[in-house]
Structures are given as structure tokens and as C-alpha cells.
Coordinates of C-alpha atoms and ligand atoms in Angstrom, one line a residue:
M1 CA -23.7 -8.0 -13.7
Q2 CA -23.3 -9.3 -10.2
K3 CA -23.4 -6.7 -7.7
I4 CA -21.2 -6.2 -4.6
A5 CA -20.2 -3.7 -1.9
T6 CA -16.7 -3.3 -0.3
V7 CA -15.4 -1.4 2.3
I8 CA -11.9 -0.1 2.0
G9 CA -9.7 1.7 4.5
T10 CA -6.9 1.8 6.8
T11 CA -6.7 0.2 9.9
G12 CA -8.4 2.3 12.8
V13 CA -11.5 3.5 11.0
G14 CA -14.2 1.6 11.1
K15 CA -14.2 -0.6 8.1
S16 CA -15.7 -3.5 10.2
Q17 CA -18.5 -1.5 12.3
L18 CA -19.5 -0.3 8.4
G19 CA -19.9 -3.7 6.9
V20 CA -21.9 -4.6 9.5
E21 CA -24.3 -1.4 9.6
L22 CA -24.6 -2.0 5.6
C23 CA -25.4 -5.8 5.8
K24 CA -28.2 -4.9 8.6
A25 CA -29.6 -2.2 6.4
L26 CA -29.5 -4.4 3.0
G27 CA -29.4 -7.6 3.8
G28 CA -26.0 -8.8 3.5
Q29 CA -23.4 -10.5 4.9
I30 CA -19.2 -10.0 5.0
I31 CA -16.8 -11.4 3.1
N32 CA -13.7 -10.8 4.8
A33 CA -10.5 -9.1 2.7
D34 CA -8.1 -9.0 5.4
A35 CA -5.3 -11.2 5.1
M36 CA -4.5 -11.7 8.8
Q37 CA -8.3 -11.9 9.9
V38 CA -8.3 -15.7 7.4
Y39 CA -6.3 -17.1 10.2
R40 CA -8.1 -19.0 13.5
G41 CA -8.0 -17.9 16.4
L42 CA -5.8 -14.7 17.7
D43 CA -8.5 -12.6 17.2
I44 CA -5.7 -9.9 19.0
I45 CA -3.0 -9.8 16.8
T46 CA -5.4 -10.3 13.9
N47 CA -7.9 -7.1 14.9
K48 CA -10.6 -9.4 14.7
M49 CA -14.0 -7.7 15.3
P50 CA -15.3 -9.1 18.8
F51 CA -18.0 -11.9 18.0
H52 CA -20.6 -9.5 20.2
E53 CA -20.2 -6.5 18.2
R54 CA -21.0 -8.8 14.5
Q55 CA -24.6 -8.6 16.1
G56 CA -25.2 -11.8 14.2
V57 CA -23.9 -10.8 10.7
Q58 CA -22.4 -13.5 9.2
H59 CA -18.8 -13.1 8.2
H60 CA -17.3 -15.4 5.4
L61 CA -13.3 -16.2 4.9
M62 CA -12.4 -15.3 8.7
D63 CA -11.0 -17.7 11.0
F64 CA -10.5 -20.7 9.2
L65 CA -6.9 -21.4 8.4
D66 CA -3.5 -22.1 10.6
C67 CA -1.2 -20.4 11.4
E68 CA 1.3 -22.2 9.8
E69 CA -0.7 -21.6 6.2
E70 CA -0.5 -19.3 3.6
Y71 CA -3.2 -18.0 2.0
K72 CA -2.3 -16.7 -1.7
V73 CA -3.8 -13.9 -3.3
T74 CA -4.9 -16.6 -6.2
E75 CA -6.8 -18.6 -3.4
F76 CA -8.7 -15.8 -1.9
K77 CA -10.1 -14.4 -5.6
K78 CA -10.9 -18.0 -6.2
D79 CA -12.9 -18.6 -2.5
A80 CA -14.2 -15.2 -2.7
T81 CA -16.0 -15.2 -5.9
Q82 CA -17.5 -18.3 -4.9
C83 CA -18.8 -17.1 -2.0
I84 CA -20.1 -13.7 -3.8
E85 CA -22.4 -16.2 -5.7
K86 CA -23.3 -18.0 -3.1
L87 CA -24.5 -15.2 -1.7
I88 CA -26.0 -13.4 -4.8
H89 CA -27.9 -16.7 -5.0
E90 CA -29.6 -16.5 -1.8
K91 CA -30.8 -12.6 -2.4
Q92 CA -27.9 -11.7 0.5
L93 CA -25.7 -8.6 -0.5
P94 CA -21.9 -9.3 -0.7
V95 CA -20.3 -7.2 1.6
V96 CA -16.6 -7.1 1.2
V97 CA -14.2 -6.1 4.5
G98 CA -10.5 -5.2 3.9
G99 CA -8.2 -3.6 4.8
T100 CA -5.4 -6.0 2.4
N101 CA -6.2 -3.8 -0.6
Y102 CA -4.6 -6.0 -3.2
Y103 CA -7.0 -8.5 -2.0
V104 CA -9.7 -6.3 -2.7
Q105 CA -8.6 -5.0 -6.0
S106 CA -7.7 -8.3 -7.8
L107 CA -11.0 -9.8 -6.5
L108 CA -12.8 -6.7 -8.3
Y109 CA -10.4 -6.5 -11.4
Q110 CA -9.7 -9.1 -13.5
N111 CA -6.1 -8.9 -15.2
S112 CA -4.9 -6.5 -12.9
L113 CA -2.4 -7.7 -10.5
I114 CA -2.4 -11.5 -10.1
K115 CA -0.6 -12.6 -13.1
D116 CA 2.1 -10.5 -12.5
E117 CA 2.2 -10.0 -8.7
P118 CA 4.2 -12.8 -7.4
Q119 CA 7.2 -12.7 -8.2
G120 CA 8.5 -8.8 -8.4
D121 CA 6.3 -6.4 -7.6
Q122 CA 5.5 -7.7 -4.0
Y123 CA 9.2 -7.6 -3.2
I124 CA 8.9 -3.9 -4.8
R125 CA 6.2 -3.2 -1.9
S126 CA 8.2 -4.6 0.6
P127 CA 8.7 -2.0 2.9
S128 CA 11.7 -4.0 4.3
P129 CA 13.8 -5.4 1.8
E130 CA 16.9 -7.8 3.5
P131 CA 19.7 -5.7 4.0
M132 CA 22.6 -5.7 2.3
P133 CA 25.6 -4.1 4.6
E134 CA 28.2 -4.8 1.7
L135 CA 26.2 -2.8 -0.3
D136 CA 25.7 0.0 2.9
A137 CA 29.7 -0.2 3.2
L138 CA 30.1 1.5 -0.4
Q139 CA 30.5 5.2 -1.6
T140 CA 26.9 7.2 -3.3
S141 CA 28.9 7.1 -6.2
E142 CA 30.4 3.4 -6.6
L143 CA 27.0 2.6 -6.1
Y144 CA 25.7 4.3 -8.4
S145 CA 28.2 3.4 -11.2
R146 CA 27.4 -0.2 -10.3
L147 CA 23.8 -0.2 -10.8
Q148 CA 24.6 2.5 -14.3
E149 CA 26.2 -0.8 -15.1
I150 CA 23.4 -3.7 -13.7
D151 CA 20.0 -1.4 -14.9
P152 CA 20.7 1.8 -16.7
I153 CA 17.1 2.7 -17.2
M154 CA 17.1 2.9 -12.9
A155 CA 20.3 4.4 -13.0
N156 CA 19.3 7.0 -15.2
K157 CA 15.6 7.3 -12.6
W158 CA 17.6 8.1 -10.0
H159 CA 19.6 11.5 -9.5
P160 CA 23.0 10.6 -8.5
S161 CA 23.5 11.1 -5.1
N162 CA 20.1 9.4 -4.4
R163 CA 21.7 6.5 -1.9
R164 CA 18.3 5.5 -0.9
K165 CA 16.9 4.7 -4.0
I166 CA 19.9 3.1 -5.8
I167 CA 20.6 0.8 -3.1
R168 CA 16.7 -0.3 -3.4
S169 CA 17.4 -0.9 -7.0
L170 CA 20.5 -2.8 -6.5
Q171 CA 18.9 -4.7 -3.3
V172 CA 16.3 -5.7 -6.7
F173 CA 19.0 -6.8 -8.6
Y174 CA 20.8 -8.7 -6.4
Q175 CA 17.9 -10.4 -4.7
L176 CA 15.4 -11.0 -7.4
G177 CA 17.8 -11.2 -10.2
R178 CA 15.9 -9.5 -12.3
K179 CA 16.4 -5.6 -13.2
Q180 CA 13.7 -3.4 -11.1
S181 CA 13.6 -1.3 -14.5
D182 CA 12.2 -5.2 -16.2
I183 CA 10.2 -5.8 -13.3
I184 CA 8.2 -2.5 -13.2
K185 CA 8.0 -2.1 -17.5
E186 CA 6.5 -5.7 -17.4
Q187 CA 3.6 -4.6 -14.9
K188 CA 2.9 -1.9 -17.3
D189 CA 2.6 -3.4 -20.4
H190 CA 0.8 -5.8 -19.0
L191 CA -2.1 -3.1 -17.6
Q192 CA -1.7 -1.0 -20.9
I193 CA -2.6 -3.9 -23.0
H194 CA -5.5 -5.6 -20.8
G195 CA -6.6 -2.5 -19.4
S196 CA -8.2 -3.5 -16.3
Q197 CA -12.0 -5.1 -16.9
S198 CA -14.3 -5.1 -13.6
R199 CA -15.9 -8.4 -12.6
F200 CA -18.5 -7.0 -10.4
K201 CA -20.8 -3.9 -10.4
S202 CA -19.5 -2.5 -7.7
V203 CA -20.1 0.7 -4.7
I204 CA -16.2 1.0 -3.0
F205 CA -16.8 3.1 0.1
W206 CA -13.1 4.2 1.1
L207 CA -13.2 5.3 4.9
Y208 CA -10.8 7.8 4.9
A209 CA -9.4 9.5 8.4
D210 CA -6.7 13.0 8.1
P211 CA -3.4 11.3 9.4
Q212 CA -3.5 13.7 12.3
K213 CA -6.1 12.8 13.7
L214 CA -5.7 8.7 13.0
N215 CA -2.4 8.0 14.2
P216 CA -3.3 9.2 18.1
R217 CA -5.9 6.8 17.6
L218 CA -4.0 3.8 16.0
D219 CA -1.4 4.6 19.0
E220 CA -4.3 4.2 21.5
R221 CA -5.1 1.2 20.2
V222 CA -1.5 -0.7 20.2
N223 CA -2.0 -0.2 23.7
T224 CA -5.4 -1.8 23.8
M225 CA -4.5 -4.7 22.3
I226 CA -1.9 -4.7 25.1
D227 CA -3.8 -4.6 27.8
S228 CA -6.4 -7.2 26.3
G229 CA -4.1 -10.0 25.9
L230 CA -1.6 -9.4 22.5
F231 CA 1.5 -10.9 24.8
D232 CA -0.1 -13.9 25.4
E233 CA -0.8 -14.6 21.7
I234 CA 2.7 -13.5 21.1
K235 CA 4.0 -16.0 23.4
Q236 CA 1.6 -18.3 22.2
L237 CA 3.0 -18.1 18.9
R238 CA 6.5 -18.1 19.8
H239 CA 5.9 -21.4 21.9
Q240 CA 4.3 -23.1 18.8
V241 CA 7.6 -21.9 16.9
V242 CA 10.1 -23.0 19.5
Q243 CA 8.3 -27.0 19.8
G244 CA 8.9 -27.3 16.4
Q245 CA 5.0 -27.1 15.8
V246 CA 4.9 -24.6 13.0
N247 CA 7.3 -24.3 10.5
I248 CA 7.6 -20.3 9.6
P249 CA 6.8 -20.0 5.9
G250 CA 9.9 -18.6 3.2
Q251 CA 13.4 -19.2 4.1
D252 CA 15.3 -17.1 5.9
L253 CA 15.5 -13.8 4.1
E254 CA 12.0 -13.4 4.0
K255 CA 10.8 -14.8 7.2
Y256 CA 8.2 -12.6 8.8
Q257 CA 7.2 -11.4 5.5
R258 CA 5.0 -14.2 4.7
G259 CA 1.6 -15.5 6.3
L260 CA 0.5 -14.8 9.9
W261 CA 4.5 -14.5 10.8
Q262 CA 3.6 -10.3 9.2
A263 CA 0.9 -9.8 11.5
I264 CA 2.0 -6.1 13.2
G265 CA 3.5 -7.0 16.4
Y266 CA 5.1 -10.0 16.5
K267 CA 8.5 -9.4 15.0
E268 CA 8.4 -6.2 16.7
F269 CA 8.3 -7.5 20.6
D270 CA 11.0 -10.2 19.2
P271 CA 13.5 -8.1 21.4
Y272 CA 11.4 -8.3 24.5
F273 CA 10.3 -11.6 24.1
T274 CA 13.9 -12.8 23.4
A275 CA 15.2 -11.2 26.4
V276 CA 12.0 -12.7 28.8
E277 CA 12.5 -16.1 27.7
S278 CA 16.4 -15.9 28.0
N279 CA 16.7 -14.0 31.0
S280 CA 18.8 -11.7 30.5
L281 CA 17.6 -8.4 31.6
D282 CA 16.9 -7.2 35.1
H283 CA 13.3 -5.6 35.5
E284 CA 14.5 -2.7 34.7
K285 CA 16.0 -2.9 31.6
L286 CA 13.0 -5.2 30.5
S287 CA 10.8 -2.8 30.8
Q288 CA 12.7 -0.2 28.8
L289 CA 12.8 -2.6 26.1
R290 CA 9.2 -3.1 26.1
M291 CA 8.6 0.2 25.7
E292 CA 10.7 0.7 22.8
C293 CA 9.2 -2.3 21.3
T294 CA 6.0 -0.9 21.9
E295 CA 7.1 2.2 20.2
R296 CA 8.2 0.0 17.2
M297 CA 4.8 -1.7 17.1
K298 CA 2.9 1.6 16.7
A299 CA 5.2 3.4 14.0
A300 CA 5.0 -0.2 12.5
T301 CA 1.3 0.4 12.8
R302 CA 1.4 4.0 11.5
R303 CA 3.6 3.2 8.5
Y304 CA 1.1 0.3 7.7
A305 CA -1.9 2.4 7.6
K306 CA -0.1 5.4 5.4
R307 CA 1.1 2.4 2.9
Q308 CA -2.6 1.6 2.7
V309 CA -4.2 4.8 1.7
Q310 CA -1.0 4.7 -0.6
W311 CA -2.4 1.8 -2.2
I312 CA -5.4 2.7 -2.9
R313 CA -4.6 6.3 -4.2
N314 CA -1.7 4.8 -6.6
K315 CA -2.7 1.6 -7.3
L316 CA -6.4 1.1 -6.6
L317 CA -7.7 4.5 -8.0
P318 CA -5.9 4.7 -11.2
T319 CA -7.5 1.0 -12.1
V320 CA -10.6 2.7 -11.5
W321 CA -10.2 5.3 -13.4
N322 CA -8.6 3.6 -16.2
A323 CA -11.1 0.5 -16.7
Q324 CA -12.6 -0.5 -19.7
Q325 CA -16.4 0.2 -18.6
Q326 CA -15.4 3.1 -15.8
N327 CA -18.9 3.3 -14.4
D328 CA -19.1 -0.4 -12.9
V329 CA -16.8 1.1 -9.7
M330 CA -18.1 3.9 -7.8
V331 CA -15.7 5.0 -5.2
Y332 CA -16.9 7.1 -2.1
L333 CA -14.7 8.6 -0.2
L334 CA -16.3 9.5 3.5
D335 CA -14.7 10.8 6.0
A336 CA -13.7 8.9 9.2
S337 CA -11.7 11.5 10.9
D338 CA -13.9 12.8 13.7
L339 CA -15.6 9.2 15.3
T340 CA -17.8 11.5 17.0
E341 CA -19.3 11.8 13.9
W342 CA -19.2 8.7 12.3
D343 CA -23.0 7.9 12.2
T344 CA -23.8 10.8 10.4
N345 CA -20.4 10.9 8.2
V346 CA -20.0 7.4 7.4
R347 CA -22.8 5.5 7.9
Q348 CA -25.4 7.4 7.1
K349 CA -24.1 8.5 4.1
A350 CA -23.1 5.1 3.0
I351 CA -26.3 3.2 3.8
E352 CA -28.2 6.1 1.7
V353 CA -25.5 5.4 -1.2
A354 CA -25.6 1.6 -0.9
K355 CA -29.4 2.0 -1.1
A356 CA -29.7 4.1 -4.4
F357 CA -26.7 0.9 -6.1
Q358 CA -29.2 -2.0 -4.3
A359 CA -32.3 0.2 -6.4
D360 CA -30.1 0.6 -9.8
E361 CA -31.2 4.4 -8.9
K362 CA -29.3 7.7 -9.7
M363 CA -25.6 7.4 -7.9
P364 CA -24.8 10.7 -6.3
N365 CA -21.8 12.1 -7.1
P366 CA -19.0 11.1 -5.4
Q367 CA -17.0 14.5 -5.4
D368 CA -20.2 16.2 -3.4
F369 CA -19.0 14.2 -0.3
G370 CA -17.0 17.4 1.1
E371 CA -13.9 18.7 0.1
I372 CA -11.0 15.7 1.0
A373 CA -13.2 13.9 -1.3
K374 CA -13.2 16.0 -4.0
T375 CA -9.7 16.4 -3.2
M376 CA -8.9 12.7 -2.6
L377 CA -11.2 11.8 -5.4
T378 CA -9.4 13.9 -8.3
E379 CA -7.4 12.2 -10.9
T380 CA -4.7 14.7 -11.4
N381 CA -4.0 14.1 -7.5
T382 CA -3.5 10.6 -8.2
Q383 CA -0.7 8.9 -10.4
D384 CA 0.3 5.9 -11.0
T385 CA 4.2 5.9 -9.2
Q386 CA 5.4 3.1 -11.6
S387 CA 3.9 4.7 -14.7
R388 CA 5.6 8.3 -13.3
I389 CA 9.0 6.2 -12.7
L390 CA 9.1 4.3 -16.3
S391 CA 8.3 8.2 -18.2
W392 CA 11.0 9.9 -16.0
T393 CA 14.1 10.8 -18.6
N394 CA 16.9 12.9 -18.0
H395 CA 17.2 16.2 -19.8
I396 CA 20.6 18.2 -20.9
C397 CA 19.8 21.1 -21.3
P398 CA 20.8 23.3 -24.5
V399 CA 21.6 26.5 -23.2
C400 CA 23.3 26.4 -19.3
K401 CA 26.5 25.3 -18.5
S402 CA 27.8 24.9 -15.2
E403 CA 30.6 27.5 -13.6
K404 CA 33.0 24.4 -14.2
G405 CA 31.6 25.0 -18.1
D406 CA 30.2 21.1 -17.5
Q407 CA 26.6 20.3 -19.3
V408 CA 23.8 20.6 -16.9
I409 CA 21.5 17.2 -16.5
L410 CA 18.0 17.2 -15.0
Y411 CA 17.1 14.4 -13.5
G412 CA 13.3 14.0 -14.2
D413 CA 10.6 15.7 -16.2
I414 CA 9.2 17.7 -13.3
E415 CA 12.8 18.9 -12.6
W416 CA 13.6 19.9 -16.1
E417 CA 10.0 21.8 -15.9
Q418 CA 10.8 24.0 -13.0
H419 CA 14.6 24.6 -15.1
R420 CA 13.2 26.1 -17.7
K421 CA 11.1 28.8 -15.8
S422 CA 14.2 29.2 -13.5
R423 CA 16.2 32.9 -13.7
W424 CA 19.1 31.2 -14.7
H425 CA 17.5 29.2 -17.4
K426 CA 16.1 32.7 -18.9
K427 CA 19.5 34.3 -18.1
S428 CA 21.6 31.9 -20.0
I429 CA 19.1 31.7 -23.4
K430 CA 19.2 35.8 -23.2
H431 CA 23.0 35.6 -23.5
Q432 CA 22.6 33.0 -26.0
K433 CA 20.7 35.6 -28.2
L434 CA 22.6 38.5 -27.1
Q435 CA 25.3 36.4 -28.7
A436 CA 23.9 35.1 -31.9
K437 CA 22.7 38.7 -32.7
R438 CA 26.8 39.8 -31.5
Q439 CA 27.3 37.5 -34.3
V440 CA 25.2 38.6 -36.8
N441 CA 26.2 41.8 -36.3
L442 CA 30.3 41.1 -36.9
D443 CA 29.5 38.9 -39.6
Ligands
ZN501 ZN1 19.0 25.6 -18.9

């Protein structure tokens, strides 16, 4: 089986740097798996590693696409696979580096996402669905009864007061024309039937940084991007849009959610540049707006980093652990929280592991790489969110009654477990027993 190394993790943890270091130490070349870095130019908004830092290591699938084009995950998979074959033929270690986790996952595993991805799942994952003001205007109880009619399975899953989740499920239905429960079920069935089959023998390095340490770094990086010319790139892109030189892919509904246009920064600064272009604000108001947009971009960056970690924990790791041949892919978490210790904690450890991998020697236990690794790589700590959602069921307690004498319904297994341990429930059981006894005595 062909061997590759893979570097994953959030933005701002030194993935590109580790990629270069691995290539230097092991004789390899980089395959980019970042959906934004495939675009030509625009180095700042796409976060490309500056050329001089690449130290002569060759990067593939980077810097080749025009901004109005889209690069689908299927295309990435095909191109990256070809590239891997070519590199292996040349006795080079392919090192896949990327922040676009579903690119990485679809490359590493057969049947894991590709087929069921495009329509529903992408949408469900999308952080910002199109708002539906007509729903926002309704009472939560009205929304809930609507959902009960449309998608009773999802209605069963959510607590009737969980407005946010209820609206989300309704949005899925109104905007995709399909029930959310069907979409989830489809993907789950698909995964269960096929399991996931690894396509390569791979060692994955997951560079992880404690969010408390990472977030200030991400904020600082946004400032640096602005200082080094982010606005010029945004202006250039806006200019092309105004001139009609590019067509932003997608319909109005999903504009800025596809291709390059989802790059963090472009839409966050839209209000600022709109004001600049229309010359509608005085200097003070303009700099106020600029500050607000900067904050938006920082918040979006932090959210993105959070989602990247969630993806790894909820999707990638369960796939690795549920795969048919579990030892083909090994995941090592390296602690990139402290940049001053990066060389020891990240670079040296990764090279050591990768050398063992390359030489077919015995691989170290990923659990031995510190406390964070132990915690994050423990199977019980990760749950496939979607499976969990589907397994949620309501429980009607057979003994308890509310103050009004109504049934007591617990929404979800966890809630039910908690209820069963509660004093209320134990008291009800005691009460029931006492009554039963009394009944016997009376008879
Ligand atoms: Zn009870």
C-alpha cells in the first residue's frame, strides 16, 4: 500500500512549516489540501506560506486556480491521487498538508464522504444558512408544531424549547426540500454499510493548540494580514466583481459560500468597502466601521478554527477508528500550544515518528505523546454527532408525574439517564412501592 504523511490542524499552528520540515528530513514534496490555497495569487487572504519560507520544497496543487473557478472535493481527490502516484514513483514521500479536513478525509478514505456529501451534508455543516425572517417571527411553540408535521423524527430529537435547533431543521427542509432526518440517515447508512476503507497507509500529524493560547495568536494574525496588504487583495477582488470579470459561483442564496468567496475576510469587510466605495461616511465613522469589520474577521477566524477541531474529533477520528483496517492510518496529536517549544514538541517528534513510518519500524503509541494527546485521542471522548442525534429517543417516565399530573417526558438518552438517577425519580419509585404494598395489605 502506498505511503503518505499528512499534516492537519487549525489555522495558525504551523502546519505548512511542519510540512516543509518533514519534506526536508525525509525527502518529500507537499500536496496542498487547503481549499483556499489552490487559488492563484491572493497570498494573504488565502494564508499561503511565503515563498522564501518554503525552503525549496516543492508544493503541488497550490496557486493554480482562477478566482471564479470552483474546485470540488472530487476534483481534489483525483488530482491529489495522481500527484501521490507520481511522487511515489519518483521515490519522494508525499506530504499532504491542509486545513480543509473534508479534502483530507476524502483522500484518505474510500466511501467516507464523497457520494453523500454534495447535497445535504455540506449544507448541514454550513455555519451560516440563509436567514428566514418568516420563521424568526414565529413563536417557538408554533415552530415546533410545524416541525412535528414536517419532520417528526427531528422534532422528537429536539427539546420543544430549543428554538435554534428547531429553526435549523426547518431551514434544512425549506431550503433543501428534504427532511434533515433523511439526510442524516442516508449518510449514516452509507457509512455503516461500507465502513471506510483507507486508500493509503498514512501517518497523520494533528497539530493542536489550546484555544486559549491559539485565539490571541489568530487575532494577531488578522492584524498582520491587514498590515501586509489584505485590503489590496480584497479591493482587487471587488474590482473584478464590479467590472463583471468574474461571476461569483452559486445563486444568491449561497453566494460567498462557495469557492474563493468563502475566504475569511472577504465578506467580513464588505460593509467597510461598500462604505468606502460609496463615499458615504466621514472619516471617524469609517474607521469605526473598519474596526467592527476587523473584529468580525477575527471572530470568524476563531469560529473556523473551532469547527476544524470539531471536524477532526467528530468526523475524521471516528472514521479512522471505524475503518476496516485500523492500523493503516495512525493519528498523532502534537502539542503546538507553545510556539517557543514548537521545535521540540512538534518538529522533532514528528520527524522521529515519520522516520519510523518510512522505515517500516514499530510505531510509537500515539497515547504516549502527553496528556492532551491522551485525552483527545481517546475513543470515548469523540462521538459521531450524527449517530448520536439519530440514537436520541424520547422517554416517558413510567412512574413520575408532573405537578399538574402530566406525563414526564425526557428528551434524549442522557436526560433520561440523569432523570433515572434523580431524587425525584427515586422518590416516585418509593412512593409507587409503598402504594403497591398498601394495595396488597388492603386485599
Ligand atoms: Zn421518573
